[in-house]
Amino acid sequence: MGRLERPLAPDAGPVTAFARELRRLRTAAGSPGYRDMATRAMFSASVLSDAAAGYRLPTLQVALAFAEACGGDRATWERRWHEAARADGDDGAARPAVKAVQQHQENELRAAEVRAVLPPPSQLPMEAHPLVGRRELLQRARVLTAPSYGGQRPAAPLVISGQVGVGKTAFALRLAHELAVNLPDGQLYANLDPAADGRKDAAGIAGGFLEALGIPADRIPNDPGQRIGLYRSLLNRRRLLVVLDGVQHERQIRELLIAAPESRIIITSRSRLLGLDGIGRIRLPALDRDESMELLAQLLGGDRVGTEPRACLRLADACGDLPLALNLAGRRLAARPEWMLQDSVSELLGDVPGGPGGPGGREGQRAPGRFLARLQIGDDALSNRLDSAYRLLTPWARLMLRQFAGSDNPPSVDNVVYESADALAMLVERSAQPVEDLLERLLDAGLLDHSDLPGQYGLTPMARAYALTQPDPTEEDPAPAPASPRGQAHAPRPR
């Protein structure tokens, strides 16, 4: 129940009459408090209270927001507002209400002109290749992005996470292109990766989206909160698809999220973004070996892969079945169709002819960073992605990654090195809890992944090769980590 309001002015002018109608509407809705109304109307409680005070005619936007917050019909109240505005200007004086009508009409004309020129935004990037594998995960994503309980509960935003190069964007785009068929009001896309250009804060992202939706620049609020409120209002009323790609942290997008009745939001991030509540989550693993071979066949041709399957299996093993590594390697090999695959793969991996891994040789040693350095096509390189993740780590997290990479544990059958938090804690002579916290940070940086066993983590050959080529983290003078029960705060050198 809202507080009692001051009596209206005794005159029976159109402004007073309009304010009285607003008060009656609020009373009929159960007299909700203005603070409660503000959460639905996206205007402050004081603005809504002034609208019903009778001192001046509110703007059309405020009047409509007031009416809709109380369950009023938008078209009815828009007509009433125009009638009150015209009546208030009948004496010929240039009153503020008349100016408001004129300004509103001009804005509507400009907005109509913009909509006539600009089609609904279609900002989704193209899919370079059909998505390989992921069938079960795609079906799960379809379920998570569908309204539940017979449409009574709107679909929550979906976060797709995973390690560097695991194919989060490709998966999100496949899902997005499917969903876009039933979302005709447009598709909005923002690349928030640090290497990408553009605005990174929520207000800047919202402003770019509003412009894409045809909102004239003079109608986009300067206040960040109001701008984000307008974006959420549009998302709530239209059938839109929003893809936020490469999100770094929760603060970047928290204010942009809404469980809208008809719109859908897809988020990709290396981090699990555990600070966001009320959302769906999917974490992508690396491909299985059959899927890796299918991807290579797509890039190189099925006949070429079928003729030399062993060379392709060696390449998939070296890539750790990571889609981005396979894609870059496959495109390099595809550019040299005159070469035998066995020779091309050996040359790409850095095998010594006649030696371990080379023609006539056996699998063996390679320089850790040589293959990684060659995974580059044009301006796209796996090492750049790993660099962007590594730069965000603290010195202690870098040390932990280096210790993990230098572990004596042999790689498993999928060429991934697995290690438990307890074993790594012994390596760095610390208690398990702070070590596990560091491992979780590395996981959210996209450099590790969980294994199927509790408390165990996996390091792919690509991330391992990268870590072994980095400078010694102990030379970076790391800040003191949380002390272990034995009080050790020094940073041991990697072994």
Short mmCIF file of C-alpha atoms in Angstrom, two decimals, residues 51-494:
data_model
loop_
_atom_site.label_atom_id
_atom_site.label_comp_id
_atom_site.label_asym_id
_atom_site.label_seq_id
_atom_site.Cartn_x
_atom_site.Cartn_y
_atom_site.Cartn_z
CA ALA A 51 3.28 12.56 -12.77
CA ALA A 52 0.21 12.23 -10.54
CA ALA A 53 0.81 15.44 -8.55
CA GLY A 54 -1.15 17.65 -10.98
CA TYR A 55 1.44 20.42 -11.16
CA ARG A 56 2.32 19.82 -14.80
CA LEU A 57 1.53 17.33 -17.52
CA PRO A 58 4.06 14.50 -17.48
CA THR A 59 5.86 13.52 -20.65
CA LEU A 60 4.22 10.84 -22.74
CA GLN A 61 6.92 8.31 -21.87
CA VAL A 62 6.42 8.82 -18.13
CA ALA A 63 2.62 8.73 -18.44
CA LEU A 64 2.69 5.47 -20.39
CA ALA A 65 5.18 3.93 -17.99
CA PHE A 66 2.94 4.95 -15.05
CA ALA A 67 -0.13 3.47 -16.74
CA GLU A 68 1.54 0.18 -17.71
CA ALA A 69 2.99 -0.24 -14.21
CA CYS A 70 -0.62 -0.18 -12.96
CA GLY A 71 -1.98 -2.47 -15.65
CA GLY A 72 -3.37 0.26 -17.90
CA ASP A 73 -3.80 -0.09 -21.64
CA ARG A 74 -1.00 1.66 -23.52
CA ALA A 75 -3.12 2.80 -26.47
CA THR A 76 -5.87 4.18 -24.23
CA TRP A 77 -3.51 6.21 -22.13
CA GLU A 78 -1.59 7.50 -25.12
CA ARG A 79 -4.88 8.86 -26.48
CA ARG A 80 -5.77 10.41 -23.11
CA TRP A 81 -2.38 12.06 -22.89
CA HIS A 82 -2.73 13.65 -26.32
CA GLU A 83 -6.23 14.90 -25.42
CA ALA A 84 -4.95 16.45 -22.19
CA ALA A 85 -1.98 18.02 -23.99
CA ARG A 86 -4.20 19.58 -26.67
CA ALA A 87 -6.69 20.85 -24.07
CA ASP A 88 -3.92 22.33 -21.98
CA GLY A 89 -2.75 24.35 -24.98
CA ASP A 90 -6.17 25.67 -26.13
CA ASP A 91 -5.57 29.24 -24.91
CA GLY A 92 -2.78 29.69 -27.43
CA ALA A 93 -0.01 30.04 -24.84
CA ALA A 94 3.19 28.22 -25.55
CA ARG A 95 2.91 25.94 -22.54
CA PRO A 96 5.38 23.17 -21.77
CA ALA A 97 2.72 20.54 -22.56
CA VAL A 98 2.30 21.86 -26.10
CA LYS A 99 6.06 21.84 -26.57
CA ALA A 100 6.08 18.28 -25.27
CA VAL A 101 3.47 17.28 -27.86
CA GLN A 102 5.41 18.93 -30.65
CA GLN A 103 8.67 17.37 -29.53
CA HIS A 104 7.03 13.95 -29.24
CA GLN A 105 5.56 14.21 -32.74
CA GLU A 106 8.93 15.21 -34.17
CA ASN A 107 10.62 12.32 -32.39
CA GLU A 108 8.00 9.89 -33.65
CA LEU A 109 8.49 11.10 -37.21
CA ARG A 110 12.26 10.76 -36.92
CA ALA A 111 11.89 7.28 -35.40
CA ALA A 112 9.52 6.25 -38.21
CA GLU A 113 12.00 7.51 -40.80
CA VAL A 114 14.81 5.55 -39.15
CA ARG A 115 12.71 2.38 -39.03
CA ALA A 116 11.78 2.81 -42.69
CA VAL A 117 15.47 2.98 -43.65
CA LEU A 118 16.95 0.52 -41.16
CA PRO A 119 15.81 -3.11 -41.28
CA PRO A 120 15.75 -5.19 -38.08
CA PRO A 121 19.37 -5.67 -37.00
CA SER A 122 21.00 -8.90 -38.19
CA GLN A 123 24.38 -8.70 -36.49
CA LEU A 124 25.20 -12.39 -36.11
CA PRO A 125 28.53 -13.29 -37.75
CA MET A 126 28.54 -16.01 -40.37
CA GLU A 127 29.20 -19.64 -39.50
CA ALA A 128 32.44 -20.57 -41.25
CA HIS A 129 31.73 -24.32 -41.20
CA PRO A 130 28.91 -26.58 -40.06
CA LEU A 131 29.31 -27.40 -36.39
CA VAL A 132 30.97 -30.77 -35.81
CA GLY A 133 29.59 -32.96 -33.03
CA ARG A 134 27.99 -31.36 -29.95
CA ARG A 135 24.59 -32.90 -30.77
CA GLU A 136 23.63 -33.73 -27.18
CA LEU A 137 24.87 -30.37 -25.91
CA LEU A 138 22.93 -28.55 -28.63
CA GLN A 139 19.77 -30.35 -27.63
CA ARG A 140 20.38 -29.41 -24.01
CA ALA A 141 20.93 -25.78 -25.04
CA ARG A 142 17.63 -25.79 -26.93
CA VAL A 143 15.87 -26.97 -23.79
CA LEU A 144 17.56 -24.34 -21.61
CA THR A 145 16.59 -21.52 -24.00
CA ALA A 146 12.95 -22.60 -24.24
CA PRO A 147 10.25 -21.18 -21.89
CA SER A 148 9.33 -23.59 -19.13
CA TYR A 149 6.06 -24.52 -17.45
CA GLY A 150 4.00 -24.08 -20.59
CA GLY A 151 5.43 -20.63 -21.32
CA GLN A 152 4.62 -19.25 -17.87
CA ARG A 153 8.29 -18.85 -16.98
CA PRO A 154 10.47 -17.04 -19.56
CA ALA A 155 13.75 -18.52 -20.71
CA ALA A 156 16.75 -17.45 -18.65
CA PRO A 157 20.01 -16.25 -20.28
CA LEU A 158 22.39 -19.08 -21.20
CA VAL A 159 26.15 -19.04 -20.44
CA ILE A 160 28.39 -21.22 -22.64
CA SER A 161 31.83 -21.62 -21.05
CA GLY A 162 34.97 -23.60 -21.74
CA GLN A 163 38.72 -23.44 -22.16
CA VAL A 164 40.57 -21.38 -24.76
CA GLY A 165 39.92 -22.69 -28.28
CA VAL A 166 37.18 -25.17 -27.37
CA GLY A 167 34.69 -23.64 -29.82
CA LYS A 168 32.39 -21.58 -27.62
CA THR A 169 31.63 -18.97 -30.29
CA ALA A 170 30.99 -21.57 -32.99
CA PHE A 171 28.58 -23.41 -30.68
CA ALA A 172 26.82 -20.18 -29.69
CA LEU A 173 26.43 -19.08 -33.31
CA ARG A 174 24.94 -22.44 -34.33
CA LEU A 175 22.40 -22.16 -31.52
CA ALA A 176 21.79 -18.47 -32.27
CA HIS A 177 21.07 -19.04 -35.95
CA GLU A 178 18.53 -21.69 -34.97
CA LEU A 179 16.79 -19.44 -32.46
CA ALA A 180 16.83 -16.41 -34.79
CA VAL A 181 14.23 -18.02 -37.06
CA ASN A 182 11.56 -17.39 -34.41
CA LEU A 183 12.85 -13.98 -33.29
CA PRO A 184 11.94 -11.61 -36.15
CA ASP A 185 12.68 -8.30 -34.41
CA GLY A 186 16.41 -8.72 -34.88
CA GLN A 187 19.68 -10.22 -33.69
CA LEU A 188 22.16 -8.19 -31.65
CA TYR A 189 25.80 -9.25 -31.28
CA ALA A 190 28.69 -7.81 -29.25
CA ASN A 191 32.25 -9.15 -29.17
CA LEU A 192 33.59 -8.35 -25.71
CA ASP A 193 36.94 -10.09 -26.06
CA PRO A 194 39.83 -7.82 -24.94
CA ALA A 195 41.39 -8.04 -28.39
CA ALA A 196 38.19 -6.78 -30.07
CA ASP A 197 37.45 -3.10 -30.55
CA GLY A 198 34.37 -1.41 -29.12
CA ARG A 199 32.78 -0.42 -25.85
CA LYS A 200 33.11 -2.84 -22.99
CA ASP A 201 30.86 -1.54 -20.18
CA ALA A 202 27.17 -2.36 -19.88
CA ALA A 203 25.99 1.18 -20.66
CA GLY A 204 28.15 1.37 -23.79
CA ILE A 205 26.91 -2.01 -25.00
CA ALA A 206 23.30 -0.99 -24.36
CA GLY A 207 23.81 2.28 -26.25
CA GLY A 208 25.16 0.43 -29.29
CA PHE A 209 22.24 -1.98 -29.23
CA LEU A 210 19.70 0.87 -28.98
CA GLU A 211 21.21 2.54 -32.03
CA ALA A 212 21.04 -0.75 -33.93
CA LEU A 213 17.37 -1.04 -33.00
CA GLY A 214 16.65 2.32 -34.65
CA ILE A 215 16.36 4.50 -31.54
CA PRO A 216 17.36 8.07 -32.55
CA ALA A 217 20.49 9.31 -30.83
CA ASP A 218 18.64 12.17 -29.12
CA ARG A 219 16.28 9.65 -27.51
CA ILE A 220 19.01 7.47 -26.00
CA PRO A 221 19.43 8.60 -22.37
CA ASN A 222 22.81 9.90 -21.29
CA ASP A 223 22.33 8.47 -17.82
CA PRO A 224 23.76 4.93 -17.83
CA GLY A 225 20.98 3.53 -15.64
CA GLN A 226 18.21 4.95 -17.80
CA ARG A 227 19.94 3.79 -20.98
CA ILE A 228 20.17 0.24 -19.67
CA GLY A 229 16.54 0.48 -18.48
CA LEU A 230 15.40 1.46 -21.97
CA TYR A 231 17.35 -1.46 -23.47
CA ARG A 232 15.73 -3.90 -21.03
CA SER A 233 12.28 -2.45 -21.76
CA LEU A 234 12.75 -3.04 -25.49
CA LEU A 235 14.04 -6.55 -24.85
CA ASN A 236 10.95 -7.23 -22.75
CA ARG A 237 8.53 -6.07 -25.47
CA ARG A 238 10.17 -7.38 -28.62
CA ARG A 239 11.30 -10.75 -29.95
CA LEU A 240 15.05 -10.23 -30.03
CA LEU A 241 18.14 -12.40 -29.89
CA VAL A 242 21.20 -11.07 -28.03
CA VAL A 243 24.63 -12.72 -28.20
CA LEU A 244 27.32 -11.44 -25.81
CA ASP A 245 30.54 -13.10 -26.96
CA GLY A 246 33.78 -13.33 -24.98
CA VAL A 247 32.51 -11.92 -21.67
CA GLN A 248 35.34 -11.34 -19.18
CA HIS A 249 33.51 -10.98 -15.87
CA GLU A 250 30.06 -10.69 -14.37
CA ARG A 251 30.07 -6.89 -13.92
CA GLN A 252 30.43 -6.46 -17.66
CA ILE A 253 26.96 -7.80 -18.43
CA ARG A 254 24.97 -8.25 -15.20
CA GLU A 255 22.77 -5.19 -15.84
CA LEU A 256 22.08 -6.30 -19.43
CA LEU A 257 20.48 -9.58 -18.43
CA ILE A 258 16.74 -10.11 -18.32
CA ALA A 259 14.47 -13.15 -18.52
CA ALA A 260 12.22 -11.68 -21.22
CA PRO A 261 9.02 -13.42 -22.39
CA GLU A 262 10.00 -13.55 -26.06
CA SER A 263 13.68 -12.53 -26.31
CA ARG A 264 16.70 -14.79 -25.81
CA ILE A 265 20.22 -14.04 -24.48
CA ILE A 266 23.29 -16.19 -25.18
CA ILE A 267 26.62 -15.53 -23.44
CA THR A 268 30.04 -17.05 -24.11
CA SER A 269 32.92 -16.85 -21.68
CA ARG A 270 36.04 -18.72 -20.66
CA SER A 271 34.83 -18.21 -17.11
CA ARG A 272 31.82 -20.02 -15.68
CA LEU A 273 30.58 -16.60 -14.43
CA LEU A 274 29.44 -18.16 -11.18
CA GLY A 275 28.56 -14.71 -9.82
CA LEU A 276 25.49 -14.59 -12.10
CA ASP A 277 22.38 -16.10 -10.57
CA GLY A 278 19.25 -17.37 -12.27
CA ILE A 279 20.87 -18.38 -15.57
CA GLY A 280 21.44 -21.61 -17.49
CA ARG A 281 24.94 -22.99 -18.00
CA ILE A 282 26.68 -25.32 -20.44
CA ARG A 283 30.41 -26.11 -20.36
CA LEU A 284 31.97 -27.35 -23.57
CA PRO A 285 34.63 -30.11 -23.46
CA ALA A 286 37.16 -30.84 -26.17
CA LEU A 287 35.96 -32.97 -29.10
CA ASP A 288 36.22 -36.74 -28.95
CA ARG A 289 38.61 -38.33 -31.42
CA ASP A 290 35.93 -39.31 -33.95
CA GLU A 291 34.66 -35.73 -33.98
CA SER A 292 38.22 -34.46 -34.50
CA MET A 293 38.56 -36.71 -37.53
CA GLU A 294 35.21 -35.47 -38.83
CA LEU A 295 36.41 -31.86 -38.49
CA LEU A 296 39.66 -32.64 -40.34
CA ALA A 297 37.69 -34.38 -43.09
CA GLN A 298 35.58 -31.24 -43.42
CA LEU A 299 38.73 -29.12 -43.80
CA LEU A 300 40.94 -31.44 -45.86
CA GLY A 301 38.42 -33.57 -47.71
CA GLY A 302 37.17 -37.00 -46.77
CA ASP A 303 39.25 -38.78 -49.42
CA ARG A 304 42.50 -37.25 -48.23
CA VAL A 305 41.80 -38.10 -44.58
CA GLY A 306 40.64 -41.60 -45.50
CA THR A 307 43.86 -42.23 -47.42
CA GLU A 308 46.17 -41.22 -44.55
CA PRO A 309 44.20 -41.60 -41.31
CA ARG A 310 47.29 -42.18 -39.14
CA ALA A 311 48.69 -38.75 -39.95
CA CYS A 312 45.36 -37.17 -39.02
CA LEU A 313 45.21 -39.13 -35.77
CA ARG A 314 48.69 -37.84 -34.88
CA LEU A 315 47.56 -34.30 -35.60
CA ALA A 316 44.39 -34.66 -33.50
CA ASP A 317 46.49 -36.07 -30.67
CA ALA A 318 48.95 -33.15 -30.85
CA CYS A 319 46.05 -30.67 -30.82
CA GLY A 320 44.44 -32.33 -27.81
CA ASP A 321 41.21 -32.49 -29.90
CA LEU A 322 40.84 -28.75 -29.43
CA PRO A 323 38.61 -27.38 -32.24
CA LEU A 324 40.52 -24.13 -32.78
CA ALA A 325 43.90 -25.91 -32.97
CA LEU A 326 42.47 -28.47 -35.37
CA ASN A 327 40.88 -25.74 -37.48
CA LEU A 328 44.09 -23.71 -37.80
CA ALA A 329 46.21 -26.78 -38.49
CA GLY A 330 43.69 -28.15 -40.99
CA ARG A 331 43.56 -24.90 -42.93
CA ARG A 332 47.36 -24.79 -43.13
CA LEU A 333 47.45 -28.33 -44.49
CA ALA A 334 44.59 -27.64 -46.91
CA ALA A 335 46.67 -24.86 -48.47
CA ARG A 336 49.28 -27.47 -49.52
CA PRO A 337 47.27 -30.13 -51.37
CA GLU A 338 50.33 -31.30 -53.31
CA TRP A 339 52.02 -32.60 -50.13
CA MET A 340 51.49 -36.04 -48.64
CA LEU A 341 49.63 -35.64 -45.35
CA GLN A 342 52.25 -37.64 -43.47
CA ASP A 343 54.97 -35.24 -44.56
CA SER A 344 52.83 -32.13 -44.00
CA VAL A 345 51.83 -33.18 -40.49
CA SER A 346 55.43 -34.08 -39.54
CA GLU A 347 56.66 -30.73 -40.82
CA LEU A 348 53.87 -28.86 -39.00
CA LEU A 349 54.50 -30.68 -35.72
CA GLY A 350 58.24 -30.03 -35.93
CA ASP A 351 59.32 -33.68 -36.15
CA VAL A 352 62.89 -34.33 -37.20
CA PRO A 353 63.04 -36.38 -40.42
CA GLY A 354 64.05 -39.92 -39.57
CA GLY A 355 63.84 -39.11 -35.89
CA PRO A 356 61.09 -39.39 -33.29
CA GLY A 357 57.76 -38.69 -34.90
CA GLY A 358 59.27 -38.15 -38.38
CA PRO A 359 58.83 -40.37 -41.40
CA GLY A 360 60.18 -43.78 -40.52
CA GLY A 361 60.68 -42.65 -36.95
CA ARG A 362 58.64 -43.13 -33.82
CA GLU A 363 56.61 -40.72 -31.69
CA GLY A 364 58.86 -38.70 -29.41
CA GLN A 365 60.20 -35.30 -28.43
CA ARG A 366 59.34 -31.99 -30.02
CA ALA A 367 60.15 -28.42 -29.05
CA PRO A 368 57.18 -27.46 -26.85
CA GLY A 369 56.34 -24.17 -28.54
CA ARG A 370 57.19 -24.85 -32.19
CA PHE A 371 53.90 -26.44 -33.16
CA LEU A 372 51.93 -23.87 -31.16
CA ALA A 373 53.77 -21.00 -32.89
CA ARG A 374 52.80 -22.41 -36.28
CA LEU A 375 49.10 -22.55 -35.47
CA GLN A 376 48.44 -19.21 -37.12
CA ILE A 377 46.40 -18.28 -40.18
CA GLY A 378 46.35 -14.61 -41.12
CA ASP A 379 45.47 -12.63 -38.00
CA ASP A 380 44.11 -15.65 -36.11
CA ALA A 381 46.50 -17.53 -33.84
CA LEU A 382 45.94 -19.85 -30.91
CA SER A 383 48.91 -18.31 -29.09
CA ASN A 384 47.20 -14.91 -29.15
CA ARG A 385 44.16 -16.37 -27.41
CA LEU A 386 46.36 -18.02 -24.80
CA ASP A 387 48.28 -14.75 -24.35
CA SER A 388 45.08 -12.84 -23.60
CA ALA A 389 44.19 -15.36 -20.90
CA TYR A 390 47.69 -15.54 -19.43
CA ARG A 391 48.06 -11.76 -19.09
CA LEU A 392 45.11 -11.67 -16.67
CA LEU A 393 46.70 -14.16 -14.26
CA THR A 394 48.42 -13.22 -11.03
CA PRO A 395 52.07 -14.30 -10.64
CA TRP A 396 50.98 -17.06 -8.25
CA ALA A 397 48.49 -18.40 -10.78
CA ARG A 398 51.23 -18.32 -13.46
CA LEU A 399 53.52 -20.24 -11.14
CA MET A 400 50.84 -22.87 -10.56
CA LEU A 401 50.31 -23.24 -14.31
CA ARG A 402 54.07 -23.64 -14.83
CA GLN A 403 54.29 -26.27 -12.09
CA PHE A 404 51.37 -28.14 -13.61
CA ALA A 405 52.95 -28.02 -17.08
CA GLY A 406 56.25 -29.32 -15.68
CA SER A 407 54.59 -32.20 -13.86
CA ASP A 408 56.16 -35.65 -14.30
CA ASN A 409 52.72 -37.17 -14.86
CA PRO A 410 52.58 -38.74 -18.33
CA PRO A 411 49.79 -37.60 -20.65
CA SER A 412 46.68 -39.77 -20.77
CA VAL A 413 45.35 -41.50 -23.85
CA ASP A 414 43.81 -38.17 -25.00
CA ASN A 415 47.22 -36.43 -24.57
CA VAL A 416 45.95 -34.40 -21.60
CA VAL A 417 47.99 -34.25 -18.38
CA TYR A 418 45.82 -34.83 -15.33
CA GLU A 419 46.82 -33.89 -11.80
CA SER A 420 45.01 -33.57 -8.48
CA ALA A 421 44.98 -30.47 -6.32
CA ASP A 422 46.64 -32.42 -3.50
CA ALA A 423 49.52 -33.54 -5.72
CA LEU A 424 50.09 -30.01 -7.00
CA ALA A 425 49.95 -28.68 -3.44
CA MET A 426 52.84 -31.00 -2.59
CA LEU A 427 54.79 -29.69 -5.58
CA VAL A 428 54.56 -26.09 -4.38
CA GLU A 429 54.77 -27.06 -0.69
CA ARG A 430 51.50 -25.44 0.26
CA SER A 431 48.19 -26.58 1.71
CA ALA A 432 45.58 -27.89 -0.68
CA GLN A 433 42.93 -25.17 -0.26
CA PRO A 434 44.84 -22.14 -1.64
CA VAL A 435 46.19 -24.35 -4.42
CA GLU A 436 42.69 -25.46 -5.35
CA ASP A 437 41.61 -21.81 -5.40
CA LEU A 438 44.42 -21.05 -7.86
CA LEU A 439 43.42 -24.01 -10.02
CA GLU A 440 39.84 -22.77 -10.13
CA ARG A 441 41.11 -19.38 -11.30
CA LEU A 442 43.10 -21.09 -14.02
CA LEU A 443 39.98 -22.99 -15.01
CA ASP A 444 37.98 -19.76 -15.27
CA ALA A 445 40.82 -18.25 -17.31
CA GLY A 446 40.27 -21.02 -19.86
CA LEU A 447 43.65 -22.71 -19.30
CA LEU A 448 42.51 -25.82 -17.40
CA ASP A 449 39.48 -28.04 -17.28
CA HIS A 450 37.97 -30.46 -14.79
CA SER A 451 38.46 -34.16 -15.26
CA ASP A 452 35.81 -36.78 -14.58
CA LEU A 453 37.32 -37.41 -11.13
CA PRO A 454 36.61 -35.07 -8.19
CA GLY A 455 39.50 -32.76 -7.32
CA GLN A 456 41.40 -33.52 -10.53
CA TYR A 457 42.23 -31.06 -13.30
CA GLY A 458 43.35 -31.50 -16.91
CA LEU A 459 45.94 -29.52 -18.90
CA THR A 460 45.70 -29.81 -22.70
CA PRO A 461 48.87 -30.15 -24.81
CA MET A 462 48.34 -26.69 -26.29
CA ALA A 463 48.06 -24.94 -22.91
CA ARG A 464 50.94 -27.06 -21.59
CA ALA A 465 53.20 -26.11 -24.50
CA TYR A 466 52.32 -22.46 -24.00
CA ALA A 467 53.07 -22.55 -20.27
CA LEU A 468 56.47 -24.17 -20.83
CA THR A 469 57.51 -21.38 -23.21
CA GLN A 470 56.71 -18.57 -20.76
CA PRO A 471 59.32 -16.84 -18.59
CA ASP A 472 59.97 -18.23 -15.15
CA PRO A 473 57.12 -16.84 -12.97
CA THR A 474 59.38 -16.77 -9.89
CA GLU A 475 61.32 -13.92 -11.49
CA GLU A 476 58.18 -11.74 -11.48
CA ASP A 477 58.27 -11.27 -7.67
CA PRO A 478 54.73 -12.53 -7.00
CA ALA A 479 52.70 -10.95 -4.25
CA PRO A 480 52.38 -13.08 -1.10
CA ALA A 481 49.79 -15.82 -1.45
CA PRO A 482 47.56 -16.81 1.48
CA ALA A 483 49.77 -18.50 4.05
CA SER A 484 49.51 -22.26 4.47
CA PRO A 485 49.09 -23.80 7.94
CA ARG A 486 52.88 -24.09 8.12
CA GLY A 487 53.19 -20.36 7.45
CA GLN A 488 55.05 -20.73 4.15
CA ALA A 489 54.69 -17.62 1.98
CA HIS A 490 57.65 -18.01 -0.36
CA ALA A 491 57.27 -18.88 -4.03
CA PRO A 492 59.21 -22.07 -4.76
CA ARG A 493 60.98 -22.28 -8.08
CA PRO A 494 59.45 -24.59 -10.67
#
